[in-house]
PDB file of N, CA and C in Angstrom:
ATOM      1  N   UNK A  20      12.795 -19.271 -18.379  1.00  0.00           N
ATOM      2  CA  UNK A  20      12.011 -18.787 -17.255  1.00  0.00           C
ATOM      3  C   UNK A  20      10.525 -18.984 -17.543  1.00  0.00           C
ATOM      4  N   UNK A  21       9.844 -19.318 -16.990  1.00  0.00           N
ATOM      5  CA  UNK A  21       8.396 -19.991 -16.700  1.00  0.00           C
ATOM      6  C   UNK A  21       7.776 -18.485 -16.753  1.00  0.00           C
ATOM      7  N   UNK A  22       8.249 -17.041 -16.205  1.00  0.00           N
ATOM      8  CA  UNK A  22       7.296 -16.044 -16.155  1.00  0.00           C
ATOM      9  C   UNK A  22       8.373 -14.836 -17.552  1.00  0.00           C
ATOM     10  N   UNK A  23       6.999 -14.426 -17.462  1.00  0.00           N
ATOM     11  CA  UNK A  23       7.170 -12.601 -18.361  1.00  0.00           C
ATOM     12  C   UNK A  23       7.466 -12.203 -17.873  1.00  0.00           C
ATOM     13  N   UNK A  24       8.602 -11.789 -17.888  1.00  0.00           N
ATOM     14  CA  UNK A  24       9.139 -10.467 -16.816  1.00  0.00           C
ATOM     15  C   UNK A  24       9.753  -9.182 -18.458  1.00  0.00           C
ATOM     16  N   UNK A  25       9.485  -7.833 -17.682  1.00  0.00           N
ATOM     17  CA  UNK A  25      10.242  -7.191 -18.105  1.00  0.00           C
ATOM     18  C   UNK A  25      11.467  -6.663 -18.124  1.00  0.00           C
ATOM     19  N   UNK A  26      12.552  -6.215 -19.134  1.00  0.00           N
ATOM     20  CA  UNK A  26      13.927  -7.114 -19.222  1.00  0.00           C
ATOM     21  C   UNK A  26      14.234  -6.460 -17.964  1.00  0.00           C
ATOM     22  N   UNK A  27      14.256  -5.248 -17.048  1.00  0.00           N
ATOM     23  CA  UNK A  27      15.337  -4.272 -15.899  1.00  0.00           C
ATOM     24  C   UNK A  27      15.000  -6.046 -14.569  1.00  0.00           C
ATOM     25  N   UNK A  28      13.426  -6.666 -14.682  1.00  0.00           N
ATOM     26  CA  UNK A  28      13.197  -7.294 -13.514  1.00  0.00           C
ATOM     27  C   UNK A  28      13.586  -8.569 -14.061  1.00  0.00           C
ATOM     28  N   UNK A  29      13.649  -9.107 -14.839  1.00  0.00           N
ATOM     29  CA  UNK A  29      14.590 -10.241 -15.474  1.00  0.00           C
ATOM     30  C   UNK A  29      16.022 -10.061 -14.821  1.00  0.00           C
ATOM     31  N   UNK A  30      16.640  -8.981 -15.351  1.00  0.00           N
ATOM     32  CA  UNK A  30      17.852  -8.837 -14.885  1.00  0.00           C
ATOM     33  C   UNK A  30      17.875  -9.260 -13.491  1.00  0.00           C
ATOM     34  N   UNK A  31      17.172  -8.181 -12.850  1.00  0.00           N
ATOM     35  CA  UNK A  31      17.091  -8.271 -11.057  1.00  0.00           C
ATOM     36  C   UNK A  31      17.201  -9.962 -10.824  1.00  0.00           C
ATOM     37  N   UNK A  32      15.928 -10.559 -11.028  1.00  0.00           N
ATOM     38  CA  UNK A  32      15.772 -12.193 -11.320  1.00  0.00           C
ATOM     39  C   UNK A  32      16.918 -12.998 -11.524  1.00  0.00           C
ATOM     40  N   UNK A  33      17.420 -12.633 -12.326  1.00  0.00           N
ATOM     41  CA  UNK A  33      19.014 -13.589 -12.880  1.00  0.00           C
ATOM     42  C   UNK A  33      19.641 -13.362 -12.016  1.00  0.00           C
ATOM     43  N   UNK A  34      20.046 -11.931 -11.647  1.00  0.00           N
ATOM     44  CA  UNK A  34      21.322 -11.901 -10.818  1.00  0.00           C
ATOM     45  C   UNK A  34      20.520 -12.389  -8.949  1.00  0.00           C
ATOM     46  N   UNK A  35      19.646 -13.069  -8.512  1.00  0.00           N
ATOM     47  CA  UNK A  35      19.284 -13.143  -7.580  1.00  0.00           C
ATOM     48  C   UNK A  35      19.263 -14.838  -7.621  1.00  0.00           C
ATOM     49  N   UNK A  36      19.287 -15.185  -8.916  1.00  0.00           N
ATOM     50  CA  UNK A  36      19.318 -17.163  -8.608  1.00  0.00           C
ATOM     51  C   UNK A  36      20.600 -17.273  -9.388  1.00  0.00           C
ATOM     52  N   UNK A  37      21.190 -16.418 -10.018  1.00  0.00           N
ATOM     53  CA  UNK A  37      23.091 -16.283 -10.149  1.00  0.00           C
ATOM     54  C   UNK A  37      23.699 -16.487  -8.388  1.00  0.00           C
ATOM     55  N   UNK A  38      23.444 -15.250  -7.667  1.00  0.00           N
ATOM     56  CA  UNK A  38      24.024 -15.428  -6.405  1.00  0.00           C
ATOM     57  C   UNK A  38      23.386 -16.636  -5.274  1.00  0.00           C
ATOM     58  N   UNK A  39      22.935 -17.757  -5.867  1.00  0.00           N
ATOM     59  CA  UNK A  39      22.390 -18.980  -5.285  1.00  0.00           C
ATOM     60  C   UNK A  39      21.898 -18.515  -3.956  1.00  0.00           C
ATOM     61  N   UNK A  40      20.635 -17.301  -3.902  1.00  0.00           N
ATOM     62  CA  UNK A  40      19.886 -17.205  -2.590  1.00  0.00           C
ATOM     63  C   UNK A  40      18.579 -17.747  -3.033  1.00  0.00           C
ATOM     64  N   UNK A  41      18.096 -18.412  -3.763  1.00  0.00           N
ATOM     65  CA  UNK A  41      17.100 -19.162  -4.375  1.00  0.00           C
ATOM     66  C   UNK A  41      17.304 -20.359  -5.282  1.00  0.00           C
ATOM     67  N   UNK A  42      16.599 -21.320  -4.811  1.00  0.00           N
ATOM     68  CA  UNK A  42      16.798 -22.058  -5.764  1.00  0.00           C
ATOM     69  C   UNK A  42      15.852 -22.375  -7.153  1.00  0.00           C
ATOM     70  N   UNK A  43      14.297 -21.387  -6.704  1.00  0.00           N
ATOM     71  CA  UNK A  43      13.192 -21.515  -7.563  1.00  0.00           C
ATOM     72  C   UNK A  43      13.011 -19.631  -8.431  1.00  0.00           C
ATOM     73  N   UNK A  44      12.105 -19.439  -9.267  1.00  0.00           N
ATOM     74  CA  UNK A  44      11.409 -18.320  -9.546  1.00  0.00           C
ATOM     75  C   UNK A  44      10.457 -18.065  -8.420  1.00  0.00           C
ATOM     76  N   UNK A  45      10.005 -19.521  -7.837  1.00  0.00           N
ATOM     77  CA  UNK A  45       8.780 -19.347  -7.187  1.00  0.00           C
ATOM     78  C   UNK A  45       9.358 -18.776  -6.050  1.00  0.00           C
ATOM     79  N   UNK A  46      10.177 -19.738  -5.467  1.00  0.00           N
ATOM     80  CA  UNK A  46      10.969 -19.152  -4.363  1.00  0.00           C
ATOM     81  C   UNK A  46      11.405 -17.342  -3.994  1.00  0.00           C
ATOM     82  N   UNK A  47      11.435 -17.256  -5.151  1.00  0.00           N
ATOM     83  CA  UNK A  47      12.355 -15.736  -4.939  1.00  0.00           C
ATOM     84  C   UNK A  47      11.145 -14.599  -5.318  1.00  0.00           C
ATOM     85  N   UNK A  48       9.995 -15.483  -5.987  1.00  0.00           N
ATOM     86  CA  UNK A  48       8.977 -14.391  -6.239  1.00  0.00           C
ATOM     87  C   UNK A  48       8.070 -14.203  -4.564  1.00  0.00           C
ATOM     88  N   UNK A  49       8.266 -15.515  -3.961  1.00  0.00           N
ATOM     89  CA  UNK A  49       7.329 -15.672  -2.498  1.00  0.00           C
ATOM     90  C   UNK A  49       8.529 -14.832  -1.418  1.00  0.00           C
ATOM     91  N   UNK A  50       9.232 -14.767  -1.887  1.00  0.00           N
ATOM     92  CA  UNK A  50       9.876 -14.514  -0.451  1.00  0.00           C
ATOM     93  C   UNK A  50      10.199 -12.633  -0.907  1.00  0.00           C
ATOM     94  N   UNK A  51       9.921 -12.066  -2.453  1.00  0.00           N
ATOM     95  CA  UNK A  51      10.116 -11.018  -2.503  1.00  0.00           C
ATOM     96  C   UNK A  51       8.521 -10.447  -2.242  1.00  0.00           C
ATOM     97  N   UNK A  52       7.071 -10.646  -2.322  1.00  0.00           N
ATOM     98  CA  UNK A  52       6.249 -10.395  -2.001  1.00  0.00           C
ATOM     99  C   UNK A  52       5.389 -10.896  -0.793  1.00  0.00           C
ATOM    100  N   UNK A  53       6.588 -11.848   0.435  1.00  0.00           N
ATOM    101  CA  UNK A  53       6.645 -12.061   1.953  1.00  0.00           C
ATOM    102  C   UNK A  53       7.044 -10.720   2.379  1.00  0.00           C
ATOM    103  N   UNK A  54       8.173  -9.717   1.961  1.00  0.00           N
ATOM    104  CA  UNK A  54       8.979  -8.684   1.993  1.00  0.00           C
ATOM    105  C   UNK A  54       7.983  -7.836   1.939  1.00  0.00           C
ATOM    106  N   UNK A  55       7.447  -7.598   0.458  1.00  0.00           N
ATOM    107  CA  UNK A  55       6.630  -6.326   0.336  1.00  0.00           C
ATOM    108  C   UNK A  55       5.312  -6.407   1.104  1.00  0.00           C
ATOM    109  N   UNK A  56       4.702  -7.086   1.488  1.00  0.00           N
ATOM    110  CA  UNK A  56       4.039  -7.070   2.388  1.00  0.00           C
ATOM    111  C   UNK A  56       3.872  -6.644   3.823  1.00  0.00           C
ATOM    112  N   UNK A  57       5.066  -7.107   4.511  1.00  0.00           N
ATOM    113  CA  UNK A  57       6.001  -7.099   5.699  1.00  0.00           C
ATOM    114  C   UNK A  57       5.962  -5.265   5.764  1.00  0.00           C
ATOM    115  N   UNK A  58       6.733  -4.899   4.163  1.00  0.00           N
ATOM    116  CA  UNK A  58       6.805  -3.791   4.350  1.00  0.00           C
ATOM    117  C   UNK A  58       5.576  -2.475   4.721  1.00  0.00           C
ATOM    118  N   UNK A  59       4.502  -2.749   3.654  1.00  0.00           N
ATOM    119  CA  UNK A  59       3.146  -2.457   3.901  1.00  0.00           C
ATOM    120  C   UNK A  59       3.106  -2.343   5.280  1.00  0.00           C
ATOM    121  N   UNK A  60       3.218  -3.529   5.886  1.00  0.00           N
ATOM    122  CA  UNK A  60       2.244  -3.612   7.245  1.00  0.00           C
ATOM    123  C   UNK A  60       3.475  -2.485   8.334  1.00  0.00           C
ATOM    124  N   UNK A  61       4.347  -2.185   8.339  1.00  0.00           N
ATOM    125  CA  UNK A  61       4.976  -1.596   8.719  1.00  0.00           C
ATOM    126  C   UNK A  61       4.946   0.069   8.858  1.00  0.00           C
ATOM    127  N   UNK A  62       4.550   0.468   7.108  1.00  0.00           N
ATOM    128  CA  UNK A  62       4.756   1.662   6.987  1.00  0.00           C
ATOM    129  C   UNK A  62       3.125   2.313   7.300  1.00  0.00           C
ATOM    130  N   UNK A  63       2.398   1.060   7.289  1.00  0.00           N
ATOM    131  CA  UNK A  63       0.905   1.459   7.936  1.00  0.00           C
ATOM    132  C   UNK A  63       0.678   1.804   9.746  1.00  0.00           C
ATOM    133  N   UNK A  64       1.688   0.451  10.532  1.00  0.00           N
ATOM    134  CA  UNK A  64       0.890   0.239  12.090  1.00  0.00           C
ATOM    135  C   UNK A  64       2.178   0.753  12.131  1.00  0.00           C
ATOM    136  N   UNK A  65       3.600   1.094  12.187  1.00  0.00           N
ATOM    137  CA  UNK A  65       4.826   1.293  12.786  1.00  0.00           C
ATOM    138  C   UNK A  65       4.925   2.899  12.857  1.00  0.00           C
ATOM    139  N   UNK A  66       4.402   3.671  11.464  1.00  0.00           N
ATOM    140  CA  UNK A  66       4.906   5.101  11.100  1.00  0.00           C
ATOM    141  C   UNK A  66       4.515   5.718  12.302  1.00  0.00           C
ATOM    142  N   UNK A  67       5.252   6.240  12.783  1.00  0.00           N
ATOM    143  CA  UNK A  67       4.366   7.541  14.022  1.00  0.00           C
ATOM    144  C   UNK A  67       3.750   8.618  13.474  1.00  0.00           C
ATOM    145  N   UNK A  68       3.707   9.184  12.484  1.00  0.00           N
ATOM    146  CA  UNK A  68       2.490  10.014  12.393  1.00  0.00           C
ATOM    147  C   UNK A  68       1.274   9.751  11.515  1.00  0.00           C
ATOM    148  N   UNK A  69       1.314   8.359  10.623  1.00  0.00           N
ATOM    149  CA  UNK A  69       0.121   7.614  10.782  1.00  0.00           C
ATOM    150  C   UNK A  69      -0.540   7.695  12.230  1.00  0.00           C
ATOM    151  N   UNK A  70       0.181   6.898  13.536  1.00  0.00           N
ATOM    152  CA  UNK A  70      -0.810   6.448  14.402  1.00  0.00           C
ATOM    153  C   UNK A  70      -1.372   7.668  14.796  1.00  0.00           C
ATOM    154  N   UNK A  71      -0.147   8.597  15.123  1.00  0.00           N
ATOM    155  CA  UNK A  71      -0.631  10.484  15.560  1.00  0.00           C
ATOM    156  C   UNK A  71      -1.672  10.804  15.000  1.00  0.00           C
ATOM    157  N   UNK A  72      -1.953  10.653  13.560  1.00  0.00           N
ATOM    158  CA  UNK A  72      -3.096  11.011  12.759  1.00  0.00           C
ATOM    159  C   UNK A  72      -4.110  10.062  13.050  1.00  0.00           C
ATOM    160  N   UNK A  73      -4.112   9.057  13.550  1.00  0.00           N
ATOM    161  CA  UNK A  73      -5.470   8.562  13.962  1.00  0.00           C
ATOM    162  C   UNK A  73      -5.759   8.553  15.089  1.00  0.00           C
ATOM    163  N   UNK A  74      -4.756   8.766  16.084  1.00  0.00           N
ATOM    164  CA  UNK A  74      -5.749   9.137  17.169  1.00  0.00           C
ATOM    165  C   UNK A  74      -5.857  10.312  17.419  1.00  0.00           C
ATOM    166  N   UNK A  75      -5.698  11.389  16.711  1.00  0.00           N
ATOM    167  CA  UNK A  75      -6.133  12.661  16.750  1.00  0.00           C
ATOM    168  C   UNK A  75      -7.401  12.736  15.876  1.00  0.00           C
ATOM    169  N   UNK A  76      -7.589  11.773  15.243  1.00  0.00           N
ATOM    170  CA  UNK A  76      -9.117  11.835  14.358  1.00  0.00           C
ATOM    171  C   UNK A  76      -9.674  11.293  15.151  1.00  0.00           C
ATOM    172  N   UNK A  77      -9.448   9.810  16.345  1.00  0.00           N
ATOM    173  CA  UNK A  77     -10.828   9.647  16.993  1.00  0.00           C
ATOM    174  C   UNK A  77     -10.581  10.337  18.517  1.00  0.00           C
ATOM    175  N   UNK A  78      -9.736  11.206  18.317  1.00  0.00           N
ATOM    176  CA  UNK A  78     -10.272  11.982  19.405  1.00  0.00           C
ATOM    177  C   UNK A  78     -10.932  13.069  19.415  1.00  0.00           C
ATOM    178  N   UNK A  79     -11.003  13.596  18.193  1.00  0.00           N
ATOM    179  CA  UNK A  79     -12.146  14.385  17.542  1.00  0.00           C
ATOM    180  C   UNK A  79     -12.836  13.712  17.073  1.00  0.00           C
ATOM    181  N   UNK A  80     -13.368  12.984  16.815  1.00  0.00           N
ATOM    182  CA  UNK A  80     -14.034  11.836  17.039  1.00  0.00           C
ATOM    183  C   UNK A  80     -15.066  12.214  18.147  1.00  0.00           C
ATOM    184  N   UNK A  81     -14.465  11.848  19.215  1.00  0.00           N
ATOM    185  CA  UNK A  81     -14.928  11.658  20.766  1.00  0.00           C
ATOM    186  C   UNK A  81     -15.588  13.296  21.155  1.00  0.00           C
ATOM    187  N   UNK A  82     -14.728  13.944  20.756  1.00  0.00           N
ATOM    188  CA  UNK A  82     -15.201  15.515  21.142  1.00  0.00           C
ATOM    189  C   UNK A  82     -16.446  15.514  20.359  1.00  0.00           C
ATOM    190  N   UNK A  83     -16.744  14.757  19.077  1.00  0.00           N
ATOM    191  CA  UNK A  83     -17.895  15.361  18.360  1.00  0.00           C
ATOM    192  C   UNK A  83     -17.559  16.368  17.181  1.00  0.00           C
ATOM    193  N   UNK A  84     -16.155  16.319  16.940  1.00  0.00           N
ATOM    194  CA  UNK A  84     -15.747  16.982  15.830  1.00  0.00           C
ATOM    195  C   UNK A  84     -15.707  16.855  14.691  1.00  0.00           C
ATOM    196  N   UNK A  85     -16.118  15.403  14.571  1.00  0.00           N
ATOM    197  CA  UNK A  85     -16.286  14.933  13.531  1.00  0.00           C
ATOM    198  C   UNK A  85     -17.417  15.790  12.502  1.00  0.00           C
ATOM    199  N   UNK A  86     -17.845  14.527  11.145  1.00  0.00           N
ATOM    200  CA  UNK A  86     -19.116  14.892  10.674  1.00  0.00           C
ATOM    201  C   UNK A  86     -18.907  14.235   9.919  1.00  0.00           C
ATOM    202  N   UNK A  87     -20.146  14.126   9.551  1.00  0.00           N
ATOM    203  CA  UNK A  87     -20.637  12.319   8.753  1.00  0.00           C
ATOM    204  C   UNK A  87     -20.174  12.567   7.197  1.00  0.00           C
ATOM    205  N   UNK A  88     -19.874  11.270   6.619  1.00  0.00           N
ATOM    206  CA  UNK A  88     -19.019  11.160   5.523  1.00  0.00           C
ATOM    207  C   UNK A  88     -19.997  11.516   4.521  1.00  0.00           C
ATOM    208  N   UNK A  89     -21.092  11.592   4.615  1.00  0.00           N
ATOM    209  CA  UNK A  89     -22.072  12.017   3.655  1.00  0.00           C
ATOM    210  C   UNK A  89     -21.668  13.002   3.654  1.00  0.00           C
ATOM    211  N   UNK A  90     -22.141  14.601   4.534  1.00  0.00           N
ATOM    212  CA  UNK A  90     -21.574  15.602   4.045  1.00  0.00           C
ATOM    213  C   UNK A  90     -20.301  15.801   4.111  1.00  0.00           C
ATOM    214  N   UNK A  91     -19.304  15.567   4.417  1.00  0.00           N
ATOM    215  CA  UNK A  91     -18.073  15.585   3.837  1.00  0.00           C
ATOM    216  C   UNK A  91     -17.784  15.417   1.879  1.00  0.00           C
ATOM    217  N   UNK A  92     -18.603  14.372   1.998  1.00  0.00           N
ATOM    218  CA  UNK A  92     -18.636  13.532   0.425  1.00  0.00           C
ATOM    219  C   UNK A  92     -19.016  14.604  -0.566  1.00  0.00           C
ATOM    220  N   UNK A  93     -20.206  15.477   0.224  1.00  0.00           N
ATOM    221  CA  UNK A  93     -21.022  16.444  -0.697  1.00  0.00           C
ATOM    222  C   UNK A  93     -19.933  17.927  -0.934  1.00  0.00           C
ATOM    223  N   UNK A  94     -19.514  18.212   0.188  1.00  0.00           N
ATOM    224  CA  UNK A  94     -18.592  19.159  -0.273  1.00  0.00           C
ATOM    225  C   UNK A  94     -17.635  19.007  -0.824  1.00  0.00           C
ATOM    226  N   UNK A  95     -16.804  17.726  -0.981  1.00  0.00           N
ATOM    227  CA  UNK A  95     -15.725  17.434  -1.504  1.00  0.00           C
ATOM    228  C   UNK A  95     -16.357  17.315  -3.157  1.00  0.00           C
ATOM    229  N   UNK A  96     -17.218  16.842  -3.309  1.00  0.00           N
ATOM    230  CA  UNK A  96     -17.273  16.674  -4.769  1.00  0.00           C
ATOM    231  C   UNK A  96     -17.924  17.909  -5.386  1.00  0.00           C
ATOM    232  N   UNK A  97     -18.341  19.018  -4.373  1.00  0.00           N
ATOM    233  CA  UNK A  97     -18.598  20.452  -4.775  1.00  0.00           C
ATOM    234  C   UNK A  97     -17.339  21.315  -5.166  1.00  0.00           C
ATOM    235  N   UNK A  98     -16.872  20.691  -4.222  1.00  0.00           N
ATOM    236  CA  UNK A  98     -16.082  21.498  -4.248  1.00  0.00           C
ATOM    237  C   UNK A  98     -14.480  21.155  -5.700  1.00  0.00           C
ATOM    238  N   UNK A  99     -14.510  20.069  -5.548  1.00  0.00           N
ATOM    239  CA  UNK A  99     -13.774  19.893  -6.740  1.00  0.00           C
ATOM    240  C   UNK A  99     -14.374  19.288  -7.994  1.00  0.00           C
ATOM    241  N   UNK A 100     -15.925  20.050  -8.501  1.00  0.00           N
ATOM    242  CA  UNK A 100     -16.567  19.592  -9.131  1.00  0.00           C
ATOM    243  C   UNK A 100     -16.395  18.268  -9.518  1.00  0.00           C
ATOM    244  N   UNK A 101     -16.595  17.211  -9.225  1.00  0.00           N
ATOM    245  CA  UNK A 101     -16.828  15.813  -8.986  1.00  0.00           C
ATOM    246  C   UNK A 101     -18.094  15.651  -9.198  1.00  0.00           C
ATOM    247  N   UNK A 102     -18.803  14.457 -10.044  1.00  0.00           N
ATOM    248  CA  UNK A 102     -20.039  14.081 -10.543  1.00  0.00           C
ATOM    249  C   UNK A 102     -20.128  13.131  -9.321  1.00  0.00           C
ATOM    250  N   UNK A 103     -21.546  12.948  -8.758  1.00  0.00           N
ATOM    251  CA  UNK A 103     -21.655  11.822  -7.719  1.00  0.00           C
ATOM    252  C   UNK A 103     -21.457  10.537  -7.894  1.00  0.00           C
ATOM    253  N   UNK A 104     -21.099   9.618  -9.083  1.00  0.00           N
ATOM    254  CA  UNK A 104     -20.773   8.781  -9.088  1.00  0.00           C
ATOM    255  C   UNK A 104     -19.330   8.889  -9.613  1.00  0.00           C
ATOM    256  N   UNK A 105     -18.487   9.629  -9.418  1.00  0.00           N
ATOM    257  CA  UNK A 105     -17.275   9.364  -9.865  1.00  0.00           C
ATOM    258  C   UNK A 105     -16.265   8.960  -8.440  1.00  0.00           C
TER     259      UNK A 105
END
């Protein structure tokens, strides 16, 4: 094998160009991080209470409920004693 893998994802690896659904490493590494990607974008724009949670932020937002990330920033790092550059 051309890559380092560690032995549990080796295994995974073997038994995935054993059951001839690949014919490359490359192959099976592109089409398993086509997947995880896919998945990302899913559990970001698809989840319903992701989207719930953002448009309930810019609709407080809109009301003016907001408040600027500066002071937000300042109490958060007061509050969980946080140095300003951390």
């Amino acid at each position: 094998m051309p890559y380092q893998f560690p032995p549990d994802v080796e295994q995974l690896v073997r038994a995935q160009m054993i059951a001839g659904d690949y014919r490359t490493e490359d192959d099976l590494l592109r089409d398993a991080l086509k997947v995880l990607e896919e998945h990302r974008q899913t559990v970001i724009y698809d989840d319903p209470e992701v989207l719930a949670g953002v448009r309930r932020g810019l609709d407080e937002m809109k009301q003016g409920l907001g408040r600027p990330f500066e002071q937000f920033d300042t109490e958060f790092r007061a509050k969980h004693k946080l140095p300003r550059d951390a």
